[in-house]
Coordinates of C-alpha atoms in Angstrom, one line a residue:
Chain A
M1 CA -3.2 6.5 46.3
D2 CA -5.4 9.3 45.4
Q3 CA -5.8 9.7 41.7
N4 CA -8.7 12.0 41.6
N5 CA -8.7 14.3 38.6
S6 CA -5.0 13.9 38.3
L7 CA -5.1 12.5 34.9
P8 CA -4.3 15.0 32.3
P9 CA -6.9 15.3 29.7
Y10 CA -5.9 14.0 26.3
A11 CA -5.7 16.3 23.4
Q12 CA -8.8 18.4 23.3
G13 CA -10.9 18.7 20.3
L14 CA -10.9 15.1 19.3
A15 CA -13.7 14.6 16.9
S16 CA -15.9 11.6 16.9
P17 CA -17.4 10.5 13.7
Q18 CA -20.5 12.6 14.3
G19 CA -18.4 15.6 14.9
A20 CA -19.3 15.7 18.6
M21 CA -16.6 16.9 20.9
T22 CA -15.5 14.3 23.3
P23 CA -14.2 15.3 26.6
G24 CA -10.6 14.4 27.1
I25 CA -9.5 10.9 27.1
P26 CA -6.9 10.1 29.7
I27 CA -3.4 9.4 28.4
F28 CA -2.4 5.9 29.0
S29 CA 0.9 5.3 30.5
P30 CA 2.0 1.9 31.5
M31 CA 1.9 3.0 35.2
M32 CA -1.7 4.1 35.3
P33 CA -4.6 1.7 35.7
Y34 CA -6.5 1.7 32.6
G35 CA -10.0 3.0 31.9
T36 CA -10.1 5.5 34.7
G37 CA -12.2 8.2 33.0
L38 CA -12.5 11.6 34.4
T39 CA -14.9 10.8 37.1
P40 CA -14.2 12.0 40.5
Q41 CA -14.3 8.6 42.2
P42 CA -10.9 7.9 43.6
I43 CA -9.3 4.7 42.4
Q44 CA -7.7 3.3 45.5
N45 CA -6.6 -0.1 44.6
T46 CA -5.7 -1.9 41.5
N47 CA -7.8 -4.8 42.0
S48 CA -9.4 -5.5 38.7
L49 CA -12.7 -6.5 40.1
S50 CA -13.2 -3.3 41.9
I51 CA -12.3 -1.3 38.8
L52 CA -14.8 -3.4 36.9
E53 CA -17.5 -2.7 39.5
E54 CA -16.6 1.0 39.4
Q55 CA -17.0 1.1 35.7
Q56 CA -20.3 -0.5 35.8
R57 CA -21.4 1.8 38.6
Q58 CA -20.3 4.7 36.5
A59 CA -22.1 3.4 33.5
T60 CA -25.4 2.9 35.3
Q61 CA -25.1 6.4 36.7
G62 CA -25.3 7.6 33.2
T63 CA -22.1 9.6 33.3
S64 CA -21.9 9.2 29.6
G65 CA -21.9 12.9 29.2
Q66 CA -18.7 13.0 31.2
A67 CA -16.2 10.7 29.8
P68 CA -16.0 7.9 27.3
Q69 CA -15.2 4.8 29.2
L70 CA -12.4 3.3 27.5
F71 CA -11.8 -0.3 27.3
H72 CA -9.4 -1.5 29.8
S73 CA -7.8 -4.8 30.2
Q74 CA -8.0 -6.3 33.6
T75 CA -4.5 -5.8 34.6
L76 CA -3.7 -7.0 38.0
T77 CA -0.5 -5.1 38.4
T78 CA 0.2 -1.6 37.3
A79 CA 3.8 -1.6 38.4
P80 CA 5.7 -4.1 36.4
L81 CA 7.4 -6.2 39.0
P82 CA 10.4 -7.8 37.6
G83 CA 10.2 -11.5 37.5
T84 CA 6.4 -11.7 37.6
T85 CA 4.4 -11.7 34.5
P86 CA 1.1 -9.9 34.8
L87 CA -1.8 -12.0 33.9
Y88 CA -3.3 -11.0 30.7
P89 CA -6.9 -11.6 30.1
S90 CA -8.4 -13.2 27.1
P91 CA -9.1 -10.6 24.5
M92 CA -12.8 -10.5 24.9
T93 CA -13.5 -9.0 28.3
P94 CA -17.1 -8.3 29.4
M95 CA -16.7 -4.5 29.1
T96 CA -17.6 -3.0 25.9
P97 CA -16.5 0.5 25.1
I98 CA -19.2 3.1 25.7
T99 CA -18.8 5.8 23.2
P100 CA -20.0 9.3 24.0
A101 CA -23.7 9.4 24.0
T102 CA -24.8 10.6 20.6
P103 CA -28.0 8.9 19.6
A104 CA -26.9 8.2 16.1
S105 CA -23.8 6.3 17.0
E106 CA -23.5 2.8 18.2
S107 CA -20.4 1.2 19.4
S108 CA -18.9 -1.3 17.1
G109 CA -18.5 -3.8 19.9
I110 CA -15.2 -4.9 18.4
V111 CA -12.0 -4.2 20.1
P112 CA -8.7 -4.1 18.2
Q113 CA -6.1 -6.3 19.7
L114 CA -2.5 -5.2 20.0
Q115 CA -0.1 -7.3 18.0
N116 CA 3.2 -5.6 18.3
I117 CA 4.7 -2.9 20.4
V118 CA 8.1 -1.3 19.6
S119 CA 9.7 0.5 22.5
T120 CA 13.1 2.1 23.2
V121 CA 15.0 2.5 26.4
N122 CA 18.4 4.0 27.3
L123 CA 20.5 1.8 29.5
G124 CA 22.7 4.8 30.3
C125 CA 26.1 3.3 29.8
K126 CA 28.4 2.3 27.0
L127 CA 28.3 -1.5 26.3
D128 CA 30.8 -3.9 24.9
L129 CA 28.7 -5.9 22.5
K130 CA 31.3 -8.6 22.1
T131 CA 31.2 -9.5 25.8
I132 CA 27.4 -9.5 25.8
A133 CA 27.2 -11.7 22.7
L134 CA 29.7 -14.2 24.1
R135 CA 28.3 -14.5 27.6
A136 CA 24.6 -14.0 27.2
R137 CA 22.3 -16.8 26.0
N138 CA 20.1 -16.3 22.9
A139 CA 22.2 -13.4 21.7
E140 CA 23.5 -12.9 18.1
Y141 CA 26.1 -10.5 17.0
N142 CA 27.4 -10.1 13.5
P143 CA 29.4 -6.8 13.4
K144 CA 29.9 -7.1 9.7
R145 CA 26.2 -7.1 9.1
F146 CA 24.8 -4.9 11.8
A147 CA 26.2 -3.0 14.7
A148 CA 24.0 -4.4 17.5
V149 CA 23.4 -7.5 19.5
I150 CA 20.1 -9.2 18.8
M151 CA 18.8 -10.8 22.0
R152 CA 15.6 -12.8 22.5
I153 CA 13.7 -13.9 25.5
R154 CA 10.8 -16.3 25.7
E155 CA 8.6 -14.7 28.3
P156 CA 7.3 -12.2 27.1
R157 CA 8.2 -13.3 23.7
T158 CA 10.3 -10.4 22.4
T159 CA 13.4 -9.4 20.5
A160 CA 15.8 -6.7 21.5
L161 CA 18.4 -4.8 19.6
I162 CA 21.1 -3.6 21.9
F163 CA 23.5 -1.0 20.7
S164 CA 26.9 -0.1 22.0
S165 CA 25.8 3.4 22.9
G166 CA 23.5 1.8 25.5
K167 CA 20.3 2.3 23.7
M168 CA 18.0 -0.6 23.2
V169 CA 15.0 -1.3 21.0
C170 CA 12.5 -3.9 22.2
T171 CA 9.9 -5.4 19.8
G172 CA 7.3 -8.1 19.7
A173 CA 5.4 -7.5 22.9
K174 CA 1.7 -7.6 22.9
S175 CA 1.0 -4.9 25.4
E176 CA 2.6 -1.9 27.0
E177 CA 3.1 -3.8 30.2
Q178 CA 4.8 -6.7 28.5
S179 CA 7.0 -4.4 26.6
R180 CA 8.2 -2.6 29.7
L181 CA 8.6 -5.9 31.5
A182 CA 10.6 -7.4 28.7
A183 CA 12.8 -4.3 28.4
R184 CA 13.5 -4.6 32.2
K185 CA 14.4 -8.2 31.7
Y186 CA 16.9 -7.3 29.0
A187 CA 18.3 -4.6 31.2
R188 CA 18.7 -7.1 34.0
V189 CA 20.6 -9.4 31.7
V190 CA 23.0 -6.7 30.7
Q191 CA 23.3 -5.7 34.4
K192 CA 24.2 -9.2 35.4
L193 CA 27.0 -9.2 32.8
G194 CA 28.7 -6.5 34.7
F195 CA 27.6 -3.3 33.1
P196 CA 26.0 -0.5 35.2
A197 CA 22.8 -0.6 33.3
K198 CA 20.0 1.8 34.2
F199 CA 16.5 2.1 32.9
L200 CA 16.1 5.6 31.5
D201 CA 13.5 7.1 29.1
F202 CA 11.5 4.1 28.4
K203 CA 9.2 5.1 25.6
I204 CA 6.8 3.3 23.4
Q205 CA 7.5 4.2 19.8
N206 CA 4.9 2.3 17.9
M207 CA 1.9 0.1 18.5
V208 CA 0.2 -2.2 16.1
G209 CA -3.3 -3.5 16.5
S210 CA -5.6 -5.6 14.4
C211 CA -9.2 -6.6 14.2
D212 CA -11.9 -8.0 12.0
V213 CA -15.1 -6.3 11.2
K214 CA -16.5 -9.6 9.9
F215 CA -18.0 -8.4 6.7
P216 CA -16.4 -7.9 3.2
I217 CA -15.6 -4.3 2.3
R218 CA -15.8 -2.8 -1.2
L219 CA -12.4 -1.0 -1.3
E220 CA -13.0 0.6 -4.7
G221 CA -15.8 2.6 -3.3
L222 CA -13.8 3.6 -0.2
V223 CA -10.8 4.8 -2.2
L224 CA -13.1 6.9 -4.4
T225 CA -14.9 8.7 -1.7
H226 CA -11.9 9.1 0.7
Q227 CA -9.3 10.0 -1.9
Q228 CA -7.3 12.4 0.1
F229 CA -6.8 9.8 2.8
S230 CA -6.6 6.5 1.0
S231 CA -4.4 4.8 -1.5
Y232 CA -5.2 1.5 -3.0
E233 CA -2.9 -0.2 -5.5
P234 CA -3.9 -3.8 -5.6
E235 CA -1.0 -4.7 -7.8
L236 CA 1.3 -3.5 -5.1
F237 CA -0.4 -4.4 -1.9
P238 CA -3.8 -6.2 -1.4
G239 CA -4.9 -3.8 1.2
L240 CA -6.1 -0.2 1.2
I241 CA -3.8 2.2 3.0
Y242 CA -5.8 4.8 4.9
R243 CA -4.0 7.7 6.5
M244 CA -6.2 9.0 9.3
I245 CA -5.4 12.5 10.4
K246 CA -7.0 12.6 13.7
P247 CA -5.6 10.5 15.4
R248 CA -2.5 10.1 13.3
I249 CA -2.9 6.4 12.5
V250 CA -2.4 4.4 9.4
L251 CA -4.9 1.7 8.8
L252 CA -4.6 -1.2 6.4
I253 CA -8.0 -2.3 5.3
F254 CA -8.5 -5.5 3.5
V255 CA -11.3 -6.8 1.4
S256 CA -11.9 -9.7 3.8
G257 CA -12.8 -7.2 6.6
K258 CA -9.5 -7.4 8.5
V259 CA -8.1 -4.1 9.6
V260 CA -4.6 -3.4 10.8
L261 CA -3.9 -0.2 12.7
T262 CA -0.4 1.1 13.1
G263 CA 1.5 4.2 14.1
A264 CA 0.0 4.7 17.5
K265 CA 2.0 5.9 20.5
V266 CA -0.8 5.0 23.0
R267 CA -3.5 2.4 23.0
A268 CA -6.3 5.0 23.0
E269 CA -5.3 6.1 19.5
I270 CA -5.9 2.7 18.1
Y271 CA -9.3 2.4 19.7
E272 CA -10.3 5.8 18.6
A273 CA -9.1 5.3 15.1
F274 CA -11.1 2.1 14.8
E275 CA -14.2 3.7 16.2
N276 CA -13.8 6.5 13.6
I277 CA -13.4 4.1 10.7
Y278 CA -16.0 1.6 11.6
P279 CA -19.0 3.6 10.4
I280 CA -17.2 4.4 7.2
L281 CA -16.5 0.7 6.6
K282 CA -20.1 -0.2 7.3
G283 CA -21.1 2.2 4.5
F284 CA -19.0 0.2 2.1
R285 CA -20.1 -3.2 3.2
K286 CA -20.2 -5.6 0.3
T287 CA -23.6 -7.2 0.4
T288 CA -24.4 -10.2 -1.7
Chain B
M1 CA 9.4 5.5 -43.1
N2 CA 7.0 2.8 -42.9
N3 CA 4.6 4.3 -40.5
T4 CA 1.5 4.0 -42.6
A5 CA -1.9 3.2 -41.2
A6 CA -1.4 -0.4 -42.0
S7 CA 1.8 -0.7 -40.1
P8 CA 0.4 -1.4 -36.6
M9 CA -1.5 -4.3 -38.1
S10 CA 1.5 -5.6 -40.0
T11 CA 3.9 -5.3 -37.1
A12 CA 1.3 -7.1 -35.0
T13 CA 1.0 -9.9 -37.5
S14 CA 4.7 -10.2 -38.0
S15 CA 5.5 -10.2 -34.4
S16 CA 2.7 -12.6 -33.7
G17 CA 4.5 -14.9 -36.0
R18 CA 7.6 -14.6 -33.8
S19 CA 5.6 -15.0 -30.6
T20 CA 4.5 -18.5 -31.5
G21 CA 8.1 -19.5 -31.1
K22 CA 8.3 -18.0 -27.6
S23 CA 7.3 -20.4 -24.9
I24 CA 6.4 -17.8 -22.3
S25 CA 3.1 -16.2 -22.6
F26 CA 1.3 -13.9 -20.3
A27 CA -2.0 -14.4 -22.1
T28 CA -3.9 -15.9 -19.1
E29 CA -2.6 -13.3 -16.7
L30 CA -3.4 -10.6 -19.2
Q31 CA -7.0 -11.8 -19.4
S32 CA -7.3 -11.4 -15.7
M33 CA -5.7 -8.1 -15.7
M34 CA -8.0 -6.8 -18.4
Y35 CA -11.0 -7.9 -16.5
S36 CA -9.8 -6.0 -13.5
L37 CA -9.2 -2.9 -15.7
G38 CA -12.7 -2.8 -17.1
D39 CA -13.1 -5.5 -19.7
A40 CA -15.8 -8.1 -19.6
R41 CA -15.8 -11.0 -17.2
R42 CA -13.9 -13.3 -19.6
P43 CA -11.8 -11.3 -22.0
L44 CA -11.1 -12.9 -25.4
H45 CA -7.9 -14.9 -25.7
E46 CA -7.1 -13.3 -29.1
T47 CA -7.4 -9.9 -27.5
A48 CA -5.0 -11.0 -24.7
V49 CA -2.5 -12.3 -27.2
L50 CA -2.6 -9.1 -29.2
V51 CA -2.2 -7.0 -26.1
E52 CA 0.7 -9.1 -25.0
D53 CA 2.3 -8.5 -28.3
V54 CA 1.8 -4.8 -28.2
V55 CA 3.2 -4.5 -24.7
H56 CA 6.2 -6.7 -25.6
T57 CA 7.0 -4.7 -28.7
Q58 CA 6.7 -1.4 -26.8
L59 CA 8.9 -2.5 -24.0
I60 CA 11.6 -3.8 -26.3
N61 CA 11.4 -0.7 -28.4
L62 CA 11.9 1.5 -25.4
Q63 CA 15.6 0.9 -26.1
A64 CA 16.5 1.9 -22.6
A65 CA 19.7 0.0 -23.2
E66 CA 20.7 2.6 -25.7
V67 CA 20.3 5.4 -23.2
S68 CA 22.4 3.5 -20.7
Q69 CA 25.0 2.9 -23.4
L70 CA 25.2 6.6 -24.1
R71 CA 25.9 7.1 -20.5
G72 CA 28.6 4.4 -20.5
A73 CA 26.9 2.5 -17.8
R74 CA 26.6 -1.3 -17.5
V75 CA 23.2 -1.5 -16.0
I76 CA 19.9 0.0 -16.9
T77 CA 18.9 2.1 -14.0
P78 CA 15.6 3.8 -13.1
E79 CA 17.3 7.1 -14.1
D80 CA 17.4 6.0 -17.7
L81 CA 13.7 5.1 -17.7
L82 CA 12.8 8.4 -16.1
F83 CA 14.9 10.1 -18.8
L84 CA 12.9 8.4 -21.5
M85 CA 9.7 9.6 -19.9
R86 CA 10.6 13.1 -19.4
K87 CA 8.5 14.5 -22.2
D88 CA 5.1 13.5 -20.9
K89 CA 4.5 15.1 -17.6
K90 CA 1.3 13.4 -16.6
K91 CA 2.7 10.0 -17.1
L92 CA 5.9 10.9 -15.4
R93 CA 3.9 12.1 -12.4
R94 CA 2.0 8.9 -12.3
L95 CA 5.2 7.0 -12.3
L96 CA 6.6 9.1 -9.5
K97 CA 3.5 8.7 -7.4
Y98 CA 3.7 4.9 -7.9
M99 CA 7.3 5.0 -6.7
F100 CA 6.4 7.0 -3.6
I101 CA 3.5 4.7 -2.8
R102 CA 5.9 1.8 -3.1
D103 CA 8.3 3.4 -0.6
Y104 CA 5.5 4.3 1.7
K105 CA 4.1 0.8 1.7
S106 CA 7.4 -0.8 2.5
K107 CA 7.8 1.6 5.4
I108 CA 4.5 0.8 6.9
V109 CA 4.6 -2.9 6.4
K110 CA 8.0 -2.9 7.9
G111 CA 6.7 -1.4 11.1
I112 CA 4.1 -4.1 11.5
D113 CA 6.0 -7.2 11.4
E114 CA 8.9 -7.3 13.8
D115 CA 10.8 -9.7 11.5
D116 CA 10.6 -7.2 8.7
L117 CA 11.9 -4.6 11.1
L118 CA 14.9 -6.6 11.9
E119 CA 15.5 -7.5 8.3
D120 CA 15.5 -3.9 7.4
K121 CA 17.9 -2.9 10.1
L122 CA 20.2 -5.7 9.2
S123 CA 20.4 -4.8 5.6
G124 CA 22.1 -1.7 6.9
S125 CA 21.4 0.7 4.1
N126 CA 18.9 3.4 4.6
N127 CA 16.1 2.0 2.5
A128 CA 13.5 4.5 3.5
N129 CA 12.3 6.5 0.6
K130 CA 14.9 4.9 -1.6
R131 CA 13.0 5.3 -4.8
Q132 CA 11.9 8.8 -4.0
K133 CA 15.5 9.8 -3.5
I134 CA 16.6 8.3 -6.7
A135 CA 13.8 10.0 -8.6
Q136 CA 14.4 13.4 -6.9
D137 CA 18.1 13.4 -7.4
F138 CA 17.8 12.5 -11.0
L139 CA 15.2 15.0 -11.9
N140 CA 17.1 17.6 -10.1
S141 CA 20.1 16.9 -12.4
I142 CA 18.2 17.0 -15.7
D143 CA 15.7 19.7 -14.9
Q144 CA 16.4 22.8 -16.9
T145 CA 13.2 24.8 -16.5
G146 CA 12.1 23.7 -13.0
E147 CA 8.9 22.2 -14.2
L148 CA 10.0 18.6 -13.5
L149 CA 10.8 19.4 -9.9
A150 CA 7.5 21.2 -9.6
M151 CA 5.8 17.9 -10.1
F152 CA 6.9 16.7 -6.7
E153 CA 4.7 19.3 -5.0
D154 CA 2.0 19.1 -7.6
D155 CA -1.2 17.7 -6.2
E156 CA -3.4 17.8 -9.2
I157 CA -5.8 15.0 -9.6
D158 CA -4.7 12.5 -12.1
E159 CA -7.8 12.3 -14.4
V160 CA -7.0 9.1 -16.0
K161 CA -6.5 7.4 -12.7
Q162 CA -9.7 9.0 -11.4
E163 CA -11.6 7.6 -14.4
R164 CA -10.2 4.2 -13.8
M165 CA -11.2 4.3 -10.1
E166 CA -14.7 5.4 -11.0
R167 CA -15.0 2.6 -13.6
A168 CA -13.8 0.1 -11.0
E169 CA -16.3 1.4 -8.5
R170 CA -19.1 1.1 -11.0
Q171 CA -18.1 -2.4 -11.9
T172 CA -17.9 -3.6 -8.3
R173 CA -21.1 -2.0 -7.1
I174 CA -23.2 -4.6 -8.9
M175 CA -21.1 -7.6 -8.0
D176 CA -21.8 -10.1 -5.3
S177 CA -19.3 -11.3 -2.8
A178 CA -18.0 -14.2 -4.7
Q179 CA -17.5 -12.2 -7.9
Y180 CA -16.0 -9.4 -5.9
A181 CA -13.5 -11.7 -4.3
E182 CA -12.5 -12.9 -7.8
F183 CA -12.3 -9.4 -9.0
C184 CA -10.0 -8.4 -6.2
E185 CA -7.7 -11.3 -7.0
S186 CA -7.5 -10.3 -10.6
R187 CA -6.7 -6.7 -9.6
Q188 CA -3.8 -8.0 -7.6
L189 CA -2.1 -9.5 -10.6
S190 CA 0.8 -7.6 -11.9
F191 CA 3.9 -8.1 -13.8
S192 CA 6.0 -7.4 -10.7
K193 CA 4.5 -10.4 -9.0
K194 CA 5.9 -12.7 -11.6
A195 CA 9.2 -11.0 -11.8
S196 CA 11.3 -14.0 -13.1
K197 CA 8.7 -14.8 -15.7
F198 CA 8.7 -11.2 -16.7
R199 CA 12.4 -11.1 -17.0
D200 CA 12.4 -14.2 -19.3
W201 CA 9.6 -12.8 -21.3
L202 CA 11.6 -9.7 -22.1
D203 CA 14.6 -11.9 -22.7
C204 CA 16.8 -10.1 -20.3
S205 CA 19.4 -12.7 -20.1
S206 CA 20.4 -12.2 -23.7
M207 CA 20.7 -8.4 -23.3
E208 CA 24.1 -6.9 -22.8
I209 CA 22.9 -4.3 -20.5
K210 CA 20.5 -5.5 -17.9
P211 CA 18.1 -3.5 -15.8
N212 CA 18.6 -3.4 -12.0
V213 CA 16.0 -4.2 -9.4
V214 CA 14.3 -0.8 -9.2
A215 CA 14.4 -0.5 -13.0
M216 CA 12.7 -3.9 -13.3
E217 CA 10.0 -2.6 -11.0
I218 CA 9.5 0.4 -13.2
L219 CA 9.4 -1.7 -16.3
A220 CA 6.8 -4.0 -14.7
Y221 CA 4.8 -0.9 -13.9
L222 CA 5.1 0.5 -17.4
A223 CA 3.9 -2.8 -18.8
Y224 CA 0.9 -2.6 -16.5
E225 CA 0.2 1.0 -17.5
T226 CA 0.4 0.0 -21.1
V227 CA -2.2 -2.6 -20.6
A228 CA -4.4 -0.2 -18.7
Q229 CA -4.1 2.4 -21.4
L230 CA -5.0 0.0 -24.1
V231 CA -8.1 -1.1 -22.2
D232 CA -9.1 2.5 -21.6
L233 CA -8.7 3.4 -25.2
A234 CA -10.3 0.2 -26.5
L235 CA -13.3 0.8 -24.3
L236 CA -13.7 4.3 -25.8
V237 CA -13.4 2.9 -29.3
R238 CA -16.0 0.3 -28.5
Q239 CA -18.3 3.0 -27.2
D240 CA -17.8 4.9 -30.4
M241 CA -18.6 2.0 -32.5
V242 CA -22.0 1.7 -31.2
T243 CA -24.0 3.9 -33.5
K244 CA -26.4 6.1 -31.5
A245 CA -29.6 7.2 -33.0
G246 CA -29.5 11.0 -33.6
D247 CA -25.7 11.2 -33.4
P248 CA -24.8 13.5 -36.3
F249 CA -21.4 12.0 -36.8
S250 CA -22.3 8.4 -36.8
H251 CA -21.9 8.0 -40.6
A252 CA -18.5 9.7 -40.4
I253 CA -17.3 7.5 -37.6
S254 CA -18.3 4.3 -39.3
A255 CA -16.3 5.4 -42.3
T256 CA -13.1 5.0 -40.5
F257 CA -14.0 1.4 -39.7
I258 CA -14.8 0.4 -43.3
Q259 CA -11.3 -0.6 -44.1
Y260 CA -11.2 -2.9 -41.2
H261 CA -14.5 -4.5 -41.9
N262 CA -13.5 -5.1 -45.4
S263 CA -10.2 -6.8 -44.6
A264 CA -10.6 -10.5 -44.3
E265 CA -8.5 -10.9 -41.2
S266 CA -10.4 -8.5 -39.0
T267 CA -13.8 -9.7 -40.0
A268 CA -12.8 -13.1 -38.8
A269 CA -11.7 -11.5 -35.5
C270 CA -14.6 -9.1 -35.0
G271 CA -17.4 -10.9 -36.6
V272 CA -17.4 -13.9 -34.3
E273 CA -19.2 -12.8 -31.2
A274 CA -21.8 -10.1 -31.8
H275 CA -23.2 -10.3 -28.3
S276 CA -20.1 -10.5 -26.2
D277 CA -19.0 -7.4 -24.3
A278 CA -15.4 -8.4 -24.4
I279 CA -13.0 -6.2 -26.1
Q280 CA -12.2 -7.4 -29.5
P281 CA -8.8 -7.3 -31.2
C282 CA -10.2 -4.8 -33.7
H283 CA -10.9 -2.4 -30.9
I284 CA -7.3 -2.6 -29.8
R285 CA -6.0 -2.1 -33.2
E286 CA -8.2 0.9 -33.8
A287 CA -7.2 2.3 -30.5
I288 CA -3.5 2.0 -31.4
R289 CA -4.1 3.5 -34.8
R290 CA -5.9 6.5 -33.4
Y291 CA -3.3 7.0 -30.7
S292 CA -0.5 7.0 -33.2
H293 CA -2.2 9.4 -35.4
R294 CA -0.9 12.8 -34.8
I295 CA -2.6 15.7 -36.5
G296 CA -0.6 18.7 -37.5
P297 CA 1.7 20.0 -40.2
L298 CA 4.9 18.5 -38.8
S299 CA 3.4 15.3 -37.3
P300 CA 5.6 12.8 -39.2
F301 CA 8.7 14.5 -37.7
T302 CA 7.8 15.4 -34.2
N303 CA 7.7 12.4 -32.1
A304 CA 11.2 11.4 -31.2
Y305 CA 10.5 8.0 -29.7
R306 CA 8.6 6.8 -32.7
R307 CA 10.0 3.6 -34.0
N308 CA 8.2 1.2 -36.2
G309 CA 5.3 3.6 -36.4
M310 CA 3.9 2.7 -33.0
A311 CA 3.7 5.4 -30.5
F312 CA 4.4 4.6 -26.9
L313 CA 1.4 4.2 -24.8
A314 CA 3.1 4.3 -21.5
C315 CA 5.4 7.2 -21.9

């Protein structure tokens, strides 16, 4: 499969903290192997080791001017095969993100981990919720409270809301692949119950990531200098709510150094947002 | 009308007589709250008791229940409270901002935890921006000149809030990690965290017309704002009290304090710690006295919410 230069560049004009223009970052879709930068080397197979080698080769070639190598998880499969669970690596993989080479910047070395993914899919047919609730395992349906069936599966550990219109919301997955896989599993369950379920318009609606910068942060200083973006009402919520414009992500920053990022549609946004905020947070590090 | 200069003191003493009968006291929480708002590391207990009194009196005297009764309603709703605050635009805007932030925060936190997401869906009603809608609809209905609605688009900087933020920033800059952790915890204290205690403190159960959930949130916020205002003003008063060399008005300023220093009660309160940076009860009283003092030919007759001679700090 020749995937040379077929990756559409991400929105142009993304500003890094130093204001340097980064070349386009590839859009992640669940079907694409991650971390393929805009380098001309063809990516033939999805063997994780070869991708790793390739990345390292690219790094040593000093193609830093070309594309920011984005962190990729060592997915073994790109096509979610129903019934198999892709192996997910431990969060700390050997690859660290190499940010665009500007001498002043240094990569934080911390990678946010995805905690929750919300996705929607259209099963394409009207459903009888009562039948589903009666015959499926792990399904709840309380029409007086809410007009949808709540179904749960254990692998990947997710919850789905299935509506009579055929639309479904899937929450709780820890990665895009898992979310898609889970959604397919729910679709299969519905199919087995006799409905002509399809798998249309799968879309990831929201991604939540979190990480820890490992130092305490002086939020009062941050809220004062970044007033237009932040709001900090400790009586209401112990964290500072930071609304980043580019990318459009909301970050919850806590005194302990924990950062939660939400509102992303693609994984790259979370990483980018974190790389943007990290130097700012370092500036407000609470030293003893 | 018994709104003489002595009345804030006398109401304070009379209501403090009442308060010893009350079993619920927020004094310890108030001490933490005052620390987080700019007071010294360990605010005085007497100051906290006095502040508690002031806040309690002010909230009771809001007489929001009367407004609801006028409407013929059975519950005190946020609309009643917004109505009472309509005269002071800055404070109203701060309240509105608070309500919006509350909505926004619940929206975000909901997206993070999947259980929250389910809970919200299950509750059925469209909770998003609930408070904002309430506020907007109500202000729409009472707004005659269009200036209240203009507040929604208004993006002016709230000076008082700005000052508080700067003060907090200055305070925290010199702290070390442990102190800062403590400071953050104090900042998180609020009346809304202790909702049931707050309800009992206000003696809601004996009221005929009770506030609903959102109204209670607003009351908790108003209580917090009152405390914050008191601390702001008291800090200013304390700053004034320090006579600066070369200040041409220093002899005039100290003149206003003479009556306090002569009275036996306040010397007992003020005279104790000369070195402590904590806010003293006399600062609080002076702050209230100055705040209630309106200068002008018609001042005794203008303020419509004045009851018992104490002007409202929060609205």
